[in-house]
Amino acid sequence: MGNASHSVLPRALSPKAQAIYDAVMEVTRKAPHTLTFPATDIATAGYVTRYQLGYAHDASLCRHMFGRLIRNADEEVVSLTYLFDRHSECAREIAQAIRDLNDRALQAGRHVRVFLMMDAYGLLMLESTRSAEQAVPGGAAQKAASTSVPMLLDVLNLSDGVHELPPEAIGLPAARDVPALDLRVRTFHYWTVGTLHSKALTVDGSRTVIGSQNMDSEIGSELLVELEGPVARPIRAEFYHIWRSGRPANDGEDEYGMQPQPTSPSTVARMNDTKNLSTNPNAVQVRMPPLRRHPAPRIIADMLPMLVLSHHWSSSIKDAHMDGTQNAAWLAALQLAKRKVYIQTPNFNAVAAREALVSTVKRGVKVDLVTSYHFEDIGEALYPENQADGTNHAAYRRLYKEMGQDIDRAGNGTFRGCWYIGRRQATGTIPNKWEWTHIKLMSIDDELAIFGSGNMDAQSWFHSQEINVLVDDATFAERITAELRDQQHSFSRCHANH
C-alpha cells in the first residue's frame, strides 16, 4: 500500500494511522459505491480548535459550538443531524442564531446559504413522544406543543426519501422573515432503517463541528469537537451528497448534484442515472456551490493529520454488509492496538464489534468499555442475531462470557465493561437509566482517537449514514481520553450485571 499523499498531509501519518488508512483505501477500491465524497479527501488535515464535554439539556453545547459558528458565518451553513427537537432549548438557540446571522448579513449586504437536514424518523419519534405527553390533561407538553399532532401527520408522509420542509415547521424562522438568507430544510429517511445519523455543522467550507450532539436537549453526556482547515471539505461534500440524494421534484437537475467523473463511455452513458454513484473511488465527485469569500483551506505545517470516515446508509434491516470506511477503520484500529483501548458509546451490541473486541483482549490488550444502562432496550433488540447481540445487557453478558471473565466481578480483568455513571452522580452510585452517555469515541494506545456519530451497535455498523474523524495525534488522544474518564465514576466501582 502507498503512503497518503504528502500534498494533503502536514506530515506522514503515524504507523498505526497509516495502516488504518491502508485498510480504509482497500475498502474504497472494493466497494466504491459506499463513498459519499472522493476517496482522495479521506486523508486530510486540520486544527482541533476546541472541544466541549457536557450535558445537552442545558443547551450550552448548542450555544457555544453550533450557535457561535452560525452567527459568524460569511457564506454558508450546512448541517446534518439525526434529531431536531423544535421544542428544545437547543433548537431555540439555533433559531435565534439564524435570526442574528440574517441581521448581520443584511448589514453587510451579503446573502448566506443556511441548509439544514435531519432524519424524518427522528422527527417522528420526537413528535410521537410529544403527542403521548399531550394526552395528559394540563401537562406542560399539552400547553407547549399544541401543533404536535398536525406535525406528526406531516412527518408520517416524509418517512421515505428526501423531502423539503418549511423552516417554520420545526421552529425556525420562516424564509420570508430572513431575507438575507437562503434558508432551507430537508428530511431524510429510507424505510425501514436507512437513517441519517450523522451529526456535523460546517460553516464556510473551512470550519466544522462534529460529535455526538443532536440538535436537541436530551439529558445524556455529549462531546462536540470543532475542527478548522481542509478537514471541513469532505464533511461539506458529504452534506451535499446527502442533500441531493433524493433529487426532490422541485429541485433543479444541475444544482449541487453528485455525479461520477466521466472516465469511460459507459460511465458517461450512466451519468444521468441517479442510482449509479461511481465504479471508481477516485471518480466520485460532489458538485457544491462555490465559496467565493473562502477558497479551499490550505495545509499548514502545524496542522494535525486526520482521516474522515463515513458509513453509507442501507434501508433493509436484513443487510449486514461490512463495507465502508468507518467499519474498516474501527476494525483496523482494534487489530493494531498494542497496549490499551478506550471506547465510550451509548450502545454496544454489534456482533462485529464484539468479535473484534474479544480478539483484542485475548491478545493481551487492556480494553475499557463504557456504555449506557438500559439505553434504547426495545430498539436494540430488533436486529437479526447475525448483526446484534440484543440489548446492552445481553451484549455485556456475552462479552464477559467470551472473555472468560466473571461479569459479577466486573473491572478485575484485562477487560472492563462498565455502565456509565456521570460525575454529577455520587461516587459509588449504582447505574440508572436516567444517567447515560451519548458520546461515541475510540482511543487506541493514547496515540489516536476516532470520534463522531457512529455507535458500536448494529444500526451504526450496518444501516445508518454516519460521519467520524480520526485525529492522528497522541497529545490530543491522551488528553481527550483522560478528560472523558474524569467526567465519570464508571470505573470507581464497575457495574456490568446490575
Coordinates of C-alpha atoms in Angstrom, one line a residue:
M1 CA 0.0 0.0 0.0
G2 CA 1.2 3.5 -0.7
N3 CA 1.5 6.3 1.8
A4 CA -1.1 9.0 2.0
S5 CA -0.1 11.9 -0.3
H6 CA 2.1 14.5 1.4
S7 CA 0.3 17.1 -0.6
V8 CA -2.7 16.6 1.6
L9 CA -1.0 16.0 4.9
P10 CA 1.2 18.2 7.0
R11 CA 3.4 15.2 8.0
A12 CA 3.5 11.5 7.4
L13 CA 0.8 9.5 9.2
S14 CA 1.9 7.6 12.3
P15 CA 2.4 3.8 11.6
K16 CA -1.0 2.9 13.2
A17 CA -2.8 5.7 11.3
Q18 CA -1.1 4.7 8.0
A19 CA -2.2 1.1 8.5
I20 CA -5.7 2.2 9.2
Y21 CA -5.6 4.4 6.1
D22 CA -4.4 1.4 4.0
A23 CA -7.3 -0.7 5.3
V24 CA -9.8 2.1 4.5
M25 CA -8.5 2.6 1.0
E26 CA -8.7 -1.1 0.3
V27 CA -12.4 -0.9 1.1
T28 CA -12.9 2.1 -1.2
R29 CA -11.5 0.0 -4.0
K30 CA -13.7 -3.0 -3.3
A31 CA -16.9 -1.0 -2.5
P32 CA -16.7 2.4 -4.2
H33 CA -20.5 2.7 -4.1
T34 CA -20.2 3.3 -0.3
L35 CA -18.4 6.6 -0.8
T36 CA -20.1 9.9 -0.3
F37 CA -17.1 12.1 -1.1
P38 CA -13.9 11.4 -3.1
A39 CA -11.5 8.9 -1.7
T40 CA -8.7 11.4 -2.2
D41 CA -10.3 13.5 0.5
I42 CA -10.3 10.8 3.2
A43 CA -6.7 11.7 4.3
T44 CA -6.7 15.4 5.3
A45 CA -5.6 17.8 8.0
G46 CA -6.8 20.5 10.3
Y47 CA -6.7 22.1 13.7
V48 CA -8.6 21.0 16.7
T49 CA -9.8 24.5 17.5
R50 CA -11.8 23.4 20.6
Y51 CA -13.9 20.7 22.1
Q52 CA -16.5 20.6 24.8
L53 CA -17.9 17.9 27.0
G54 CA -21.1 18.4 28.8
Y55 CA -24.8 17.6 29.1
A56 CA -27.2 18.5 26.3
H57 CA -30.1 19.6 28.4
D58 CA -28.7 23.0 29.4
A59 CA -28.1 24.0 25.7
S60 CA -24.5 25.2 26.5
L61 CA -23.1 22.9 23.9
C62 CA -25.5 24.2 21.3
R63 CA -24.8 27.8 22.2
H64 CA -21.0 27.6 22.4
M65 CA -20.5 25.2 19.4
F66 CA -23.4 25.5 17.0
G67 CA -24.8 28.9 17.7
R68 CA -21.4 30.7 17.7
L69 CA -20.4 29.2 14.3
I70 CA -23.8 30.1 12.7
R71 CA -23.6 33.7 13.9
N72 CA -20.1 34.1 12.5
A73 CA -20.8 32.6 9.0
D74 CA -20.0 34.6 5.9
E75 CA -21.3 32.5 3.0
E76 CA -22.7 29.2 4.1
V77 CA -24.0 27.0 6.9
V78 CA -24.8 23.3 6.3
S79 CA -25.9 20.9 9.0
L80 CA -26.7 17.2 9.4
T81 CA -28.4 15.8 12.4
Y82 CA -30.5 12.9 13.5
L83 CA -32.8 14.7 15.9
F84 CA -34.0 18.2 15.7
D85 CA -36.4 18.9 18.6
R86 CA -38.2 22.1 17.8
H87 CA -39.3 22.4 21.5
S88 CA -35.8 22.2 22.9
E89 CA -33.5 25.0 24.2
C90 CA -31.0 23.9 21.5
A91 CA -33.5 24.4 18.7
R92 CA -34.4 27.8 20.1
E93 CA -30.7 28.7 20.3
I94 CA -30.2 27.7 16.7
A95 CA -33.3 29.7 15.6
Q96 CA -32.0 32.8 17.3
A97 CA -28.5 32.3 15.8
I98 CA -30.1 32.2 12.4
R99 CA -32.0 35.4 13.0
D100 CA -28.8 37.1 14.2
L101 CA -27.0 35.8 11.1
N102 CA -29.7 37.4 9.0
D103 CA -29.3 40.7 10.7
R104 CA -25.5 40.6 10.2
A105 CA -25.8 39.6 6.6
L106 CA -28.3 42.4 5.9
Q107 CA -25.9 45.0 7.4
A108 CA -23.0 43.6 5.3
G109 CA -25.1 43.4 2.1
R110 CA -24.4 39.6 1.8
H111 CA -26.5 36.6 1.1
V112 CA -25.8 33.4 3.1
R113 CA -27.0 29.8 2.4
V114 CA -28.3 28.0 5.5
F115 CA -29.2 24.4 4.7
L116 CA -30.3 22.0 7.5
M117 CA -31.0 18.3 7.1
M118 CA -32.4 15.8 9.6
D119 CA -33.8 12.4 9.8
A120 CA -37.6 12.1 9.3
Y121 CA -37.9 9.1 11.6
G122 CA -36.1 11.1 14.3
L123 CA -38.8 13.8 13.9
L124 CA -41.5 11.2 14.0
M125 CA -40.2 9.8 17.3
L126 CA -40.0 13.3 18.8
E127 CA -43.5 14.2 17.7
S128 CA -44.9 10.8 18.8
T129 CA -43.5 11.4 22.3
R130 CA -45.0 14.9 22.4
S131 CA -48.4 13.6 21.3
A132 CA -48.3 11.0 24.0
E133 CA -47.4 13.6 26.6
Q134 CA -50.3 15.8 25.3
A135 CA -52.7 13.1 26.4
V136 CA -52.0 14.1 30.0
P137 CA -54.6 16.8 30.8
G138 CA -52.9 20.1 31.8
G139 CA -49.4 18.7 31.1
A140 CA -46.7 21.0 30.1
A141 CA -46.4 19.3 26.7
Q142 CA -50.1 20.0 26.1
K143 CA -49.6 23.7 26.5
A144 CA -46.2 23.9 24.8
A145 CA -46.8 21.6 21.8
S146 CA -50.3 22.3 20.6
T147 CA -49.3 21.8 17.0
S148 CA -47.7 18.4 17.6
V149 CA -50.4 16.3 16.1
P150 CA -50.6 18.0 12.7
M151 CA -46.8 18.0 12.6
L152 CA -46.8 14.3 13.4
L153 CA -49.2 13.6 10.5
D154 CA -46.9 15.5 8.1
V155 CA -43.8 13.6 9.3
L156 CA -45.5 10.3 8.7
N157 CA -45.6 11.3 5.0
L158 CA -41.9 12.0 4.9
S159 CA -40.6 8.6 6.1
D160 CA -39.1 7.5 2.7
G161 CA -36.7 9.6 0.7
V162 CA -35.6 13.2 0.8
H163 CA -38.3 15.9 1.3
E164 CA -38.4 19.6 1.8
L165 CA -40.0 21.1 4.9
P166 CA -40.8 24.8 5.6
P167 CA -38.4 26.0 8.2
E168 CA -41.2 27.2 10.5
A169 CA -42.5 23.6 10.7
I170 CA -39.5 22.9 13.0
G171 CA -39.5 26.1 14.9
L172 CA -37.0 28.1 12.7
P173 CA -37.8 31.5 11.2
A174 CA -39.9 31.4 8.0
A175 CA -37.8 32.0 4.9
R176 CA -39.6 35.3 4.3
D177 CA -38.5 36.6 7.7
V178 CA -34.8 36.1 7.0
P179 CA -34.4 37.7 3.5
A180 CA -30.6 37.8 3.6
L181 CA -30.6 34.0 3.9
D182 CA -31.4 31.1 1.6
L183 CA -32.9 29.1 4.5
R184 CA -33.9 25.6 3.6
V185 CA -34.8 22.4 5.5
R186 CA -34.9 18.8 4.2
T187 CA -35.6 15.5 5.8
F188 CA -34.0 12.1 5.0
H189 CA -35.1 8.5 5.7
Y190 CA -35.3 5.3 3.7
W191 CA -37.7 2.8 5.2
T192 CA -37.1 0.9 7.3
V193 CA -33.7 1.6 8.8
G194 CA -31.9 3.8 6.3
T195 CA -31.3 6.6 8.8
L196 CA -29.4 9.9 8.7
H197 CA -27.5 9.6 12.0
S198 CA -24.6 11.9 11.1
K199 CA -24.1 15.0 13.3
A200 CA -22.0 17.8 11.8
L201 CA -22.3 21.5 11.2
T202 CA -20.0 23.1 8.6
V203 CA -19.5 26.8 8.1
D204 CA -17.9 28.5 5.0
G205 CA -16.3 25.2 4.0
S206 CA -13.5 25.8 6.5
R207 CA -14.8 25.1 10.0
T208 CA -16.9 22.2 11.2
V209 CA -18.3 20.9 14.4
I210 CA -18.6 17.1 14.7
G211 CA -19.5 14.7 17.5
S212 CA -22.4 13.1 19.4
Q213 CA -24.8 16.1 19.9
N214 CA -28.0 16.2 18.0
M215 CA -30.0 19.5 17.9
D216 CA -32.0 18.6 21.0
S217 CA -31.8 18.9 24.7
E218 CA -31.5 15.3 25.9
I219 CA -30.1 14.5 29.4
G220 CA -27.1 12.4 28.3
S221 CA -23.4 13.5 28.3
E222 CA -22.2 14.7 24.9
L223 CA -19.0 15.6 23.0
L224 CA -18.5 18.2 20.3
V225 CA -15.2 18.9 18.6
E226 CA -14.6 22.0 16.4
L227 CA -12.1 21.4 13.5
E228 CA -10.7 24.0 11.1
G229 CA -8.9 23.6 7.8
P230 CA -9.1 21.2 4.9
V231 CA -10.9 18.6 7.0
A232 CA -14.1 20.6 6.5
R233 CA -14.1 19.9 2.8
P234 CA -15.1 16.2 2.8
I235 CA -17.6 16.8 5.6
R236 CA -19.2 19.6 3.5
A237 CA -19.1 17.2 0.5
E238 CA -20.9 14.5 2.5
F239 CA -23.6 17.1 3.3
Y240 CA -24.3 17.9 -0.4
H241 CA -24.2 14.3 -1.4
I242 CA -27.0 13.5 1.1
W243 CA -28.8 16.8 0.4
R244 CA -29.1 15.8 -3.2
S245 CA -29.6 12.1 -2.8
G246 CA -33.3 12.2 -3.1
R247 CA -33.5 14.6 -6.1
P248 CA -36.7 16.4 -5.0
A249 CA -39.0 17.1 -7.9
N250 CA -38.9 20.9 -7.2
D251 CA -35.1 21.0 -7.3
G252 CA -33.0 21.9 -10.4
E253 CA -31.4 18.9 -12.1
D254 CA -28.0 20.6 -12.1
E255 CA -27.9 22.1 -8.7
Y256 CA -25.3 20.7 -6.2
G257 CA -25.8 17.2 -7.5
M258 CA -23.3 14.3 -7.1
Q259 CA -22.2 12.8 -10.4
P260 CA -19.4 10.4 -11.3
Q261 CA -16.5 11.9 -13.2
P262 CA -16.7 10.6 -16.8
T263 CA -13.8 8.1 -17.1
S264 CA -15.2 5.9 -19.9
P265 CA -18.0 5.9 -22.5
S266 CA -20.1 3.6 -20.2
T267 CA -19.6 6.0 -17.3
V268 CA -20.7 8.9 -19.4
A269 CA -23.8 7.0 -20.6
R270 CA -24.8 6.4 -17.0
M271 CA -24.3 9.9 -15.7
N272 CA -28.0 10.7 -15.7
D273 CA -28.9 7.5 -13.8
T274 CA -29.2 8.7 -10.2
K275 CA -29.0 5.1 -8.9
N276 CA -25.3 4.9 -10.0
L277 CA -22.7 6.8 -7.9
S278 CA -19.4 5.5 -9.3
T279 CA -17.4 2.5 -10.2
N280 CA -14.1 4.1 -9.3
P281 CA -13.4 5.7 -5.9
N282 CA -11.2 8.3 -7.5
A283 CA -14.0 9.3 -9.9
V284 CA -16.6 10.2 -7.2
Q285 CA -17.2 14.0 -7.3
V286 CA -19.7 16.1 -5.4
R287 CA -20.7 19.3 -7.1
M288 CA -21.0 22.0 -4.5
P289 CA -21.8 25.8 -4.6
P290 CA -18.6 27.8 -5.0
L291 CA -17.3 29.6 -1.9
R292 CA -16.1 33.0 -3.1
R293 CA -15.0 34.5 0.2
H294 CA -13.5 31.3 1.5
P295 CA -11.4 29.4 -1.0
A296 CA -10.2 25.9 -0.2
P297 CA -8.2 25.9 3.0
R298 CA -4.5 25.1 2.6
I299 CA -2.5 22.6 4.5
I300 CA -0.4 24.3 7.2
A301 CA 2.7 22.7 8.6
D302 CA 1.4 22.6 12.2
M303 CA -2.0 21.1 11.4
L304 CA -2.8 17.6 12.6
P305 CA -3.2 14.7 10.1
M306 CA -6.8 13.4 10.0
L307 CA -8.9 10.8 8.3
V308 CA -12.6 11.4 7.6
L309 CA -14.6 8.2 7.9
S310 CA -18.2 7.6 6.8
H311 CA -20.8 4.9 6.6
H312 CA -23.3 4.8 3.8
W313 CA -26.9 4.2 4.8
S314 CA -28.7 0.9 4.0
S315 CA -32.5 0.7 4.2
S316 CA -33.1 -3.0 4.7
I317 CA -32.8 -4.4 8.2
K318 CA -31.6 -7.7 6.6
D319 CA -28.5 -6.0 5.1
A320 CA -25.3 -6.7 7.1
H321 CA -22.6 -5.5 4.8
M322 CA -19.3 -4.6 6.4
D323 CA -18.3 -2.3 3.6
G324 CA -17.5 1.3 4.4
T325 CA -14.6 3.4 5.7
Q326 CA -16.0 3.7 9.2
N327 CA -16.1 0.0 9.8
A328 CA -12.8 -0.6 8.2
A329 CA -11.1 2.0 10.4
W330 CA -12.7 0.6 13.6
L331 CA -11.6 -3.0 12.8
A332 CA -8.1 -2.0 11.8
A333 CA -7.7 0.2 14.9
L334 CA -8.6 -2.7 17.2
Q335 CA -6.3 -5.1 15.4
L336 CA -3.4 -2.6 15.7
A337 CA -3.8 -1.8 19.4
K338 CA -0.8 -2.9 21.4
R339 CA -1.4 -1.7 25.0
K340 CA -4.9 -0.3 25.6
V341 CA -8.2 0.6 24.1
Y342 CA -10.8 3.0 25.5
I343 CA -14.3 3.0 24.0
Q344 CA -17.3 5.1 25.1
T345 CA -20.6 4.5 23.3
P346 CA -24.3 4.6 24.3
N347 CA -24.9 1.3 22.7
F348 CA -22.7 -1.8 22.2
N349 CA -24.3 -4.8 20.5
A350 CA -22.8 -5.2 17.0
V351 CA -21.6 -8.8 16.5
A352 CA -18.6 -7.5 14.5
A353 CA -17.6 -5.1 17.3
R354 CA -17.9 -7.9 19.9
E355 CA -15.8 -10.3 17.9
A356 CA -13.1 -7.6 17.3
L357 CA -13.0 -6.7 21.0
V358 CA -12.7 -10.3 22.2
S359 CA -9.8 -10.8 19.8
T360 CA -8.1 -7.6 21.0
V361 CA -8.4 -8.6 24.7
K362 CA -7.2 -12.2 24.0
R363 CA -4.0 -10.6 22.5
G364 CA -3.3 -9.1 26.0
V365 CA -4.6 -5.6 25.2
K366 CA -6.3 -3.8 28.1
V367 CA -9.8 -2.7 27.0
D368 CA -12.1 -0.3 28.9
L369 CA -15.6 0.0 27.5
V370 CA -18.3 2.4 28.8
T371 CA -21.9 2.1 27.7
S372 CA -25.3 3.3 28.8
Y373 CA -27.5 1.4 31.2
H374 CA -30.9 0.3 29.8
F375 CA -30.5 2.6 26.8
E376 CA -32.9 2.0 24.0
D377 CA -33.5 -1.6 25.0
I378 CA -36.6 -2.1 22.8
G379 CA -35.0 -0.7 19.6
E380 CA -31.7 -2.5 20.1
A381 CA -33.4 -5.9 20.5
L382 CA -34.9 -5.7 17.0
Y383 CA -31.9 -6.6 14.8
P384 CA -31.1 -10.1 13.5
E385 CA -28.8 -12.2 15.5
N386 CA -26.1 -12.2 12.8
Q387 CA -25.9 -8.4 13.3
A388 CA -26.5 -7.8 17.0
D389 CA -26.3 -9.5 20.4
G390 CA -29.5 -7.8 21.6
T391 CA -29.6 -5.2 24.4
N392 CA -26.6 -3.7 26.0
H393 CA -27.2 -6.1 29.0
A394 CA -27.3 -9.1 26.7
A395 CA -24.2 -7.9 24.8
Y396 CA -22.3 -7.4 28.1
R397 CA -23.2 -10.9 29.3
R398 CA -21.9 -12.4 26.0
L399 CA -18.8 -10.3 26.1
Y400 CA -17.8 -11.3 29.6
K401 CA -18.5 -15.0 28.8
E402 CA -16.3 -14.9 25.7
M403 CA -13.6 -13.1 27.6
G404 CA -13.7 -15.8 30.2
Q405 CA -14.3 -13.3 32.9
D406 CA -16.9 -13.1 35.7
I407 CA -19.4 -10.4 35.0
D408 CA -20.3 -10.2 38.7
R409 CA -16.7 -9.2 39.4
A410 CA -16.5 -6.6 36.5
G411 CA -13.5 -4.4 36.5
N412 CA -11.0 -7.0 37.8
G413 CA -9.6 -8.3 34.5
T414 CA -8.0 -7.1 31.3
F415 CA -11.4 -6.2 30.0
R416 CA -13.5 -3.7 31.9
G417 CA -17.0 -3.2 30.6
C418 CA -18.9 -0.8 32.8
W419 CA -22.2 1.1 32.9
Y420 CA -21.8 4.8 32.6
I421 CA -22.1 6.8 35.8
G422 CA -21.5 10.5 35.3
R423 CA -19.6 12.9 37.5
R424 CA -22.8 14.6 38.6
Q425 CA -23.7 11.4 40.4
A426 CA -22.1 10.5 43.7
T427 CA -19.2 8.0 43.8
G428 CA -20.5 4.5 44.4
T429 CA -23.9 5.3 42.8
I430 CA -25.5 2.3 41.2
P431 CA -26.3 2.8 37.5
N432 CA -29.8 4.1 36.4
K433 CA -31.4 4.7 33.1
W434 CA -31.7 8.4 33.6
E435 CA -27.9 8.8 33.7
W436 CA -26.4 7.9 30.3
T437 CA -23.7 8.8 27.9
H438 CA -24.3 9.6 24.2
I439 CA -20.6 10.1 23.4
K440 CA -19.0 8.0 20.7
L441 CA -15.2 7.7 20.9
M442 CA -12.5 5.1 20.4
S443 CA -8.9 5.8 21.6
I444 CA -6.1 3.5 20.7
D445 CA -2.9 3.3 22.8
D446 CA -3.4 7.0 23.6
E447 CA -1.9 7.6 20.1
L448 CA -5.0 8.4 18.0
A449 CA -8.7 8.9 18.6
I450 CA -11.8 8.3 16.4
F451 CA -15.0 10.2 17.3
G452 CA -18.2 11.3 15.6
S453 CA -21.7 10.0 15.2
G454 CA -21.1 6.2 14.9
N455 CA -22.2 3.9 17.8
M456 CA -21.0 0.4 18.4
D457 CA -24.4 -1.1 17.6
A458 CA -25.9 -2.8 14.6
Q459 CA -27.7 0.3 13.4
S460 CA -24.4 2.3 13.0
W461 CA -22.4 -0.6 11.8
F462 CA -24.8 -1.6 9.1
H463 CA -27.6 0.8 8.4
S464 CA -27.1 4.5 9.3
Q465 CA -25.4 7.3 7.5
E466 CA -22.5 8.2 9.8
I467 CA -19.6 10.6 9.8
N468 CA -16.5 10.3 12.0
V469 CA -13.0 11.8 12.2
L470 CA -9.7 10.1 13.2
V471 CA -7.2 12.6 14.7
D472 CA -3.6 11.2 14.4
D473 CA -2.1 13.0 17.4
A474 CA -1.0 11.4 20.7
T475 CA -1.4 14.6 22.7
F476 CA -5.0 15.1 21.6
A477 CA -5.9 11.4 22.1
E478 CA -4.4 11.2 25.5
R479 CA -5.9 14.5 26.7
I480 CA -9.5 13.8 25.5
T481 CA -9.5 10.3 26.8
A482 CA -8.3 11.5 30.2
E483 CA -11.0 14.2 30.3
L484 CA -13.6 11.6 29.4
R485 CA -12.5 9.4 32.3
D486 CA -12.5 12.5 34.7
Q487 CA -16.1 13.2 33.7
Q488 CA -17.4 10.0 35.2
H489 CA -17.3 7.5 38.1
S490 CA -17.9 4.4 35.9
F491 CA -14.7 2.7 36.9
S492 CA -14.7 3.6 40.6
R493 CA -17.0 0.6 41.1
C494 CA -17.6 -1.1 37.8
H495 CA -21.1 -2.4 37.3
A496 CA -21.9 -4.6 34.3
N497 CA -24.6 -7.0 35.5
H498 CA -26.7 -4.7 37.7

